[in-house]
Coordinates of C-alpha atoms in Angstrom, one line a residue:
X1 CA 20.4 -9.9 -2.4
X2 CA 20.7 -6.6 -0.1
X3 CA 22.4 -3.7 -1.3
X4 CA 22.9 -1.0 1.3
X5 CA 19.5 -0.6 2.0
X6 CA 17.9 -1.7 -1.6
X7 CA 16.4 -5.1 -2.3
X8 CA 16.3 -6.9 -5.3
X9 CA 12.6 -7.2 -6.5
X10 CA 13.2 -10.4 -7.5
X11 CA 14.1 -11.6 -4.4
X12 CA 11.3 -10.1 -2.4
X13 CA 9.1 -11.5 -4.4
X14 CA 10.5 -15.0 -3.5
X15 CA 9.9 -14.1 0.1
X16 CA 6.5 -14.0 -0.4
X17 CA 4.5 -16.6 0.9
X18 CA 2.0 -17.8 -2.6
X19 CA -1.2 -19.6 -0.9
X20 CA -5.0 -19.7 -1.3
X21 CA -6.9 -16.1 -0.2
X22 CA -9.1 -16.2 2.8
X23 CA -11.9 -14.1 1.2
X24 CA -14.4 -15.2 4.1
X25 CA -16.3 -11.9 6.6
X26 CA -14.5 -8.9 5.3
X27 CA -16.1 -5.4 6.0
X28 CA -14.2 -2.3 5.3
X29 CA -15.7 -1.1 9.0
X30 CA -12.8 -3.9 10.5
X31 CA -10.1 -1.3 9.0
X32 CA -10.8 1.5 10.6
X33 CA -9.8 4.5 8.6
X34 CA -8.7 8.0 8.6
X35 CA -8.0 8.0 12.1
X36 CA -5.3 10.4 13.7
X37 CA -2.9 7.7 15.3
X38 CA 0.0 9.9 16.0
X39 CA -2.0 12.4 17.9
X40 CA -0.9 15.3 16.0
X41 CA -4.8 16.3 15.6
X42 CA -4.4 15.4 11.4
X43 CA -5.8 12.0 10.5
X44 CA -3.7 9.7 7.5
X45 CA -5.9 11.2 4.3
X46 CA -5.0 14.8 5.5
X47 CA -1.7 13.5 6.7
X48 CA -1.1 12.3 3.0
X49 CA -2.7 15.1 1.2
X50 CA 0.1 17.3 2.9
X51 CA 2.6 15.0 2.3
X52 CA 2.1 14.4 -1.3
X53 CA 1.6 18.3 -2.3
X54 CA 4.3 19.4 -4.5
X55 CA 3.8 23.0 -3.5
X56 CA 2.9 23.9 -0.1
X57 CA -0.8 23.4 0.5
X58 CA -3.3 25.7 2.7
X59 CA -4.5 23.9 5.5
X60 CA -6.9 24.8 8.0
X61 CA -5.1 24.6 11.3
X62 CA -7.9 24.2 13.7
X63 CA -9.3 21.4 11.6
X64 CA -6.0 20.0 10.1
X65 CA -7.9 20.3 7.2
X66 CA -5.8 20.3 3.2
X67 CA -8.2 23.2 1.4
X68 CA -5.9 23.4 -1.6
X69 CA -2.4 22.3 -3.0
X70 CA -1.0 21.0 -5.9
X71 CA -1.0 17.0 -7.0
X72 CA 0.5 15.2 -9.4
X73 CA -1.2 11.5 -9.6
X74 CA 1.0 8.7 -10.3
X75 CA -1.4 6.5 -11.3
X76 CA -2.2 8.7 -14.4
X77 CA -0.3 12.2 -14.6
X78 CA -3.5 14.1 -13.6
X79 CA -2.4 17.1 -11.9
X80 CA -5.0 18.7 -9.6
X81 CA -5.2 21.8 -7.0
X82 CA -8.1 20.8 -5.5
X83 CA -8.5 18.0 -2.8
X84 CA -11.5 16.9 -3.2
X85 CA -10.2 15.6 -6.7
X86 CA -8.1 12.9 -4.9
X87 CA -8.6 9.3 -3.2
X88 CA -6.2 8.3 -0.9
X89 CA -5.3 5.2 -2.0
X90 CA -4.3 2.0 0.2
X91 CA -1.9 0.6 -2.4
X92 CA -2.8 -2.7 -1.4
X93 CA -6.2 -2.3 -1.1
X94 CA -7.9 -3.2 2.6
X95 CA -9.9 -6.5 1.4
X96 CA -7.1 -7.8 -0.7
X97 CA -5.2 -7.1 2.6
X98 CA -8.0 -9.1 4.1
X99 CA -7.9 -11.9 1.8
X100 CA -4.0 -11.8 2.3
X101 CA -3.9 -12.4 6.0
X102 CA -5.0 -9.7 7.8
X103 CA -8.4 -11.6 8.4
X104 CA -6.3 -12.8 11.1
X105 CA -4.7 -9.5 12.6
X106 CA -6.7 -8.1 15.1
X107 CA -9.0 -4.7 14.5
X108 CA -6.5 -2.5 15.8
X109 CA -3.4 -4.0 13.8
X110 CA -6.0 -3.4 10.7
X111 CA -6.1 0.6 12.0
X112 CA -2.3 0.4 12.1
X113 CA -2.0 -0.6 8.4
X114 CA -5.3 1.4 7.6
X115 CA -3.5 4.7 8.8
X116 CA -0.1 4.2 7.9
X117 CA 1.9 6.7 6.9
X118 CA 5.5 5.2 8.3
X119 CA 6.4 4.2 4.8
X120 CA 4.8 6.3 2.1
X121 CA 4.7 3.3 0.0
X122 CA 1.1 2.2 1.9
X123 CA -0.7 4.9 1.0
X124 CA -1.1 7.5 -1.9
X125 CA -2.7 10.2 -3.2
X126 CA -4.4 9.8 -6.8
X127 CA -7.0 10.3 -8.9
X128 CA -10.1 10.0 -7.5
X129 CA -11.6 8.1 -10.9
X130 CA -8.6 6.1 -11.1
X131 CA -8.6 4.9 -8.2
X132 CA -12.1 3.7 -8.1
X133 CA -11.2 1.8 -11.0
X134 CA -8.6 -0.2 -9.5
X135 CA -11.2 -1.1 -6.7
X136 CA -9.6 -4.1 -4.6
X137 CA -8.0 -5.3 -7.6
X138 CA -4.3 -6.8 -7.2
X139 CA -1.8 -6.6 -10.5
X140 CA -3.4 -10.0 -11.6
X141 CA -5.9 -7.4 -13.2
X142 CA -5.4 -3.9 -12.8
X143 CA -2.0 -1.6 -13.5
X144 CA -1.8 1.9 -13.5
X145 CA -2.6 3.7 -16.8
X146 CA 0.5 5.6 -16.6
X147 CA 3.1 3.3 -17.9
X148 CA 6.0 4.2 -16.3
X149 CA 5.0 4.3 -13.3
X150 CA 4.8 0.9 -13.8
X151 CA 7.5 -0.6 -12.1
X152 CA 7.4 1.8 -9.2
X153 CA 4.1 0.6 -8.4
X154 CA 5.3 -3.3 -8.5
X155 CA 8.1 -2.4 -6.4
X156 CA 5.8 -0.3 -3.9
X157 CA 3.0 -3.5 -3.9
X158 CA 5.9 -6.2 -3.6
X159 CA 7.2 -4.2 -0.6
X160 CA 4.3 -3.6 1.5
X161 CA 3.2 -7.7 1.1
X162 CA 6.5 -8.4 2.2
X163 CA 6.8 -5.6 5.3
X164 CA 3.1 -6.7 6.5
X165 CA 3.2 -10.8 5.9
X166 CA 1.1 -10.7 3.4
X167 CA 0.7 -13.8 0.8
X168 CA 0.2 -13.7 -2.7
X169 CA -1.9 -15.8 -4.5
X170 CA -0.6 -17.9 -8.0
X171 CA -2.5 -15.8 -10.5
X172 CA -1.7 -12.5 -8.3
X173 CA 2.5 -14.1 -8.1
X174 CA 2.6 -15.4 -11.6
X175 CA 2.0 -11.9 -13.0
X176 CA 4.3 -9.5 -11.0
X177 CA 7.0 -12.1 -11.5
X178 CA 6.1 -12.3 -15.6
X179 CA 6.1 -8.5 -15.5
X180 CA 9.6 -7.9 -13.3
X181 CA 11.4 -10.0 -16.1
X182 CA 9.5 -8.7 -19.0
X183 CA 9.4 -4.9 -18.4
X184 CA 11.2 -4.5 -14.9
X185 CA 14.7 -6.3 -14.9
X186 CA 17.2 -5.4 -12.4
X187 CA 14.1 -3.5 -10.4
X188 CA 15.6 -2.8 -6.7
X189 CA 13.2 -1.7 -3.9
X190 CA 14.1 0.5 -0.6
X191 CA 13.9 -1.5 2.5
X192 CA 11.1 -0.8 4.7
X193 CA 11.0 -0.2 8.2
X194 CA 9.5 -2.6 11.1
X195 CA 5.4 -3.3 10.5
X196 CA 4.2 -1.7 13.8
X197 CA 1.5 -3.5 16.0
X198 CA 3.8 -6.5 16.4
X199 CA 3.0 -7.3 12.7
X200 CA 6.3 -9.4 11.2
X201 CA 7.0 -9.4 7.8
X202 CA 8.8 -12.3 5.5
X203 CA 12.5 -11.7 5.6
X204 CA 14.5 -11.2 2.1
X205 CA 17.3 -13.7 1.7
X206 CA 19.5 -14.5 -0.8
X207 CA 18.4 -17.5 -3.4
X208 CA 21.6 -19.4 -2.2
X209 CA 20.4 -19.6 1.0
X210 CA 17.5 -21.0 2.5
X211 CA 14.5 -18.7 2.5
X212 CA 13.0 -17.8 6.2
X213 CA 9.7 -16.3 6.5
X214 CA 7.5 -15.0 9.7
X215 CA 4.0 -15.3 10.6
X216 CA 1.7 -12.5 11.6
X217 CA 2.3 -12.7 15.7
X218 CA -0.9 -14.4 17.4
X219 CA -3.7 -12.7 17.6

């Protein structure tokens, strides 16, 4: 159930429509990334890079450009000063978005979730190796090294299926679930704001009440 503005994990993970992926004609060029969508001259990797700094970083202001700062990964601890060390990383990576239902968004709802930066749950700035390691791959096989970052990054990857309508397949469901109970009991996640681009997420209920979930709008 809702609490203030927390969710039970549990329950967003009931939201979650579990069906078949749609793994058919994906192509990293139909997300297109690193754009500046706000118009404030600094695309989402240099938007992030700022963001996530612990310190305040130098940044060219004619390019919008991060030339230094200081990082601390949460995939793995690795702490780094200089950007180039980092991957900004789509949580739930773009084909497993693909294969999750955005083979049905159009291309520039895919540029609104490739860029997003209205949540900072979508996207994050880690370890470049990490990161490359993880690939596409959803919790089914691949969690961060870091251990106790573990049940952050469950409650991160629930949210953002839920906020963008995402599904889940079994192997992908069974697992978070197994994990929740086994290491993350009592989990609660923030709630999330609206999915922009018309984009409707599965709404959270209560398990003693009837569970109502929303498509992606028509494209």
């Amino acid at each position: 159930m809702q609490a203030g503005n927390t969710f039970d994990a549990i329950d967003v993970v009931r939201a979650i429509a579990v069906q078949n992926e749609y793994p058919n004609g994906y192509d990293r060029d139909l997300f297109p990334h690193w754009k500046d969508i706000d118009g404030d001259r600094c695309d989402s990797r240099q938007q992030v890079l700022k963001r996530d700094s612990i310190s305040l970083p130098q940044v060219d202001p004619y390019k919008c450009k991060v030339i230094e700062g200081d990082w601390v990964s949460p995939y793995d601890g690795g702490q780094w000063t200089d950007p180039l060390d980092l991957d900004i990383d789509h949580v739930v990576a773009l084909k497993e978005t693909w294969d999750s239902g955005a083979w049905n968004w159009t291309t520039a709802q895919r540029q609104l979730y490739a860029n997003d930066t209205s949540d900072s749950r979508t996207l994050l700035a880690v370890t470049d190796n990490v990161n490359q390691s993880k690939g596409d791959r959803d919790p089914s096989n691949w969690l961060p090294p870091l251990e106790s970052y573990l049940c952050t990054y469950l409650g991160d990857w629930i949210s953002i299926k839920a906020r963008w309508g995402l599904s889940m397949d079994q192997s992908e469901a069974g697992r978070v679930r197994n994990l929740l109970a086994a290491s993350c009991a009592g989990l609660r996640v923030a709630a999330w704001p609206v999915a922009p681009g018309g984009i409707m997420g599965f709404s959270v209920t209560t398990p003693t009440t009837s569970t109502t979930t929303t498509t992606v709008a028509p494209t």
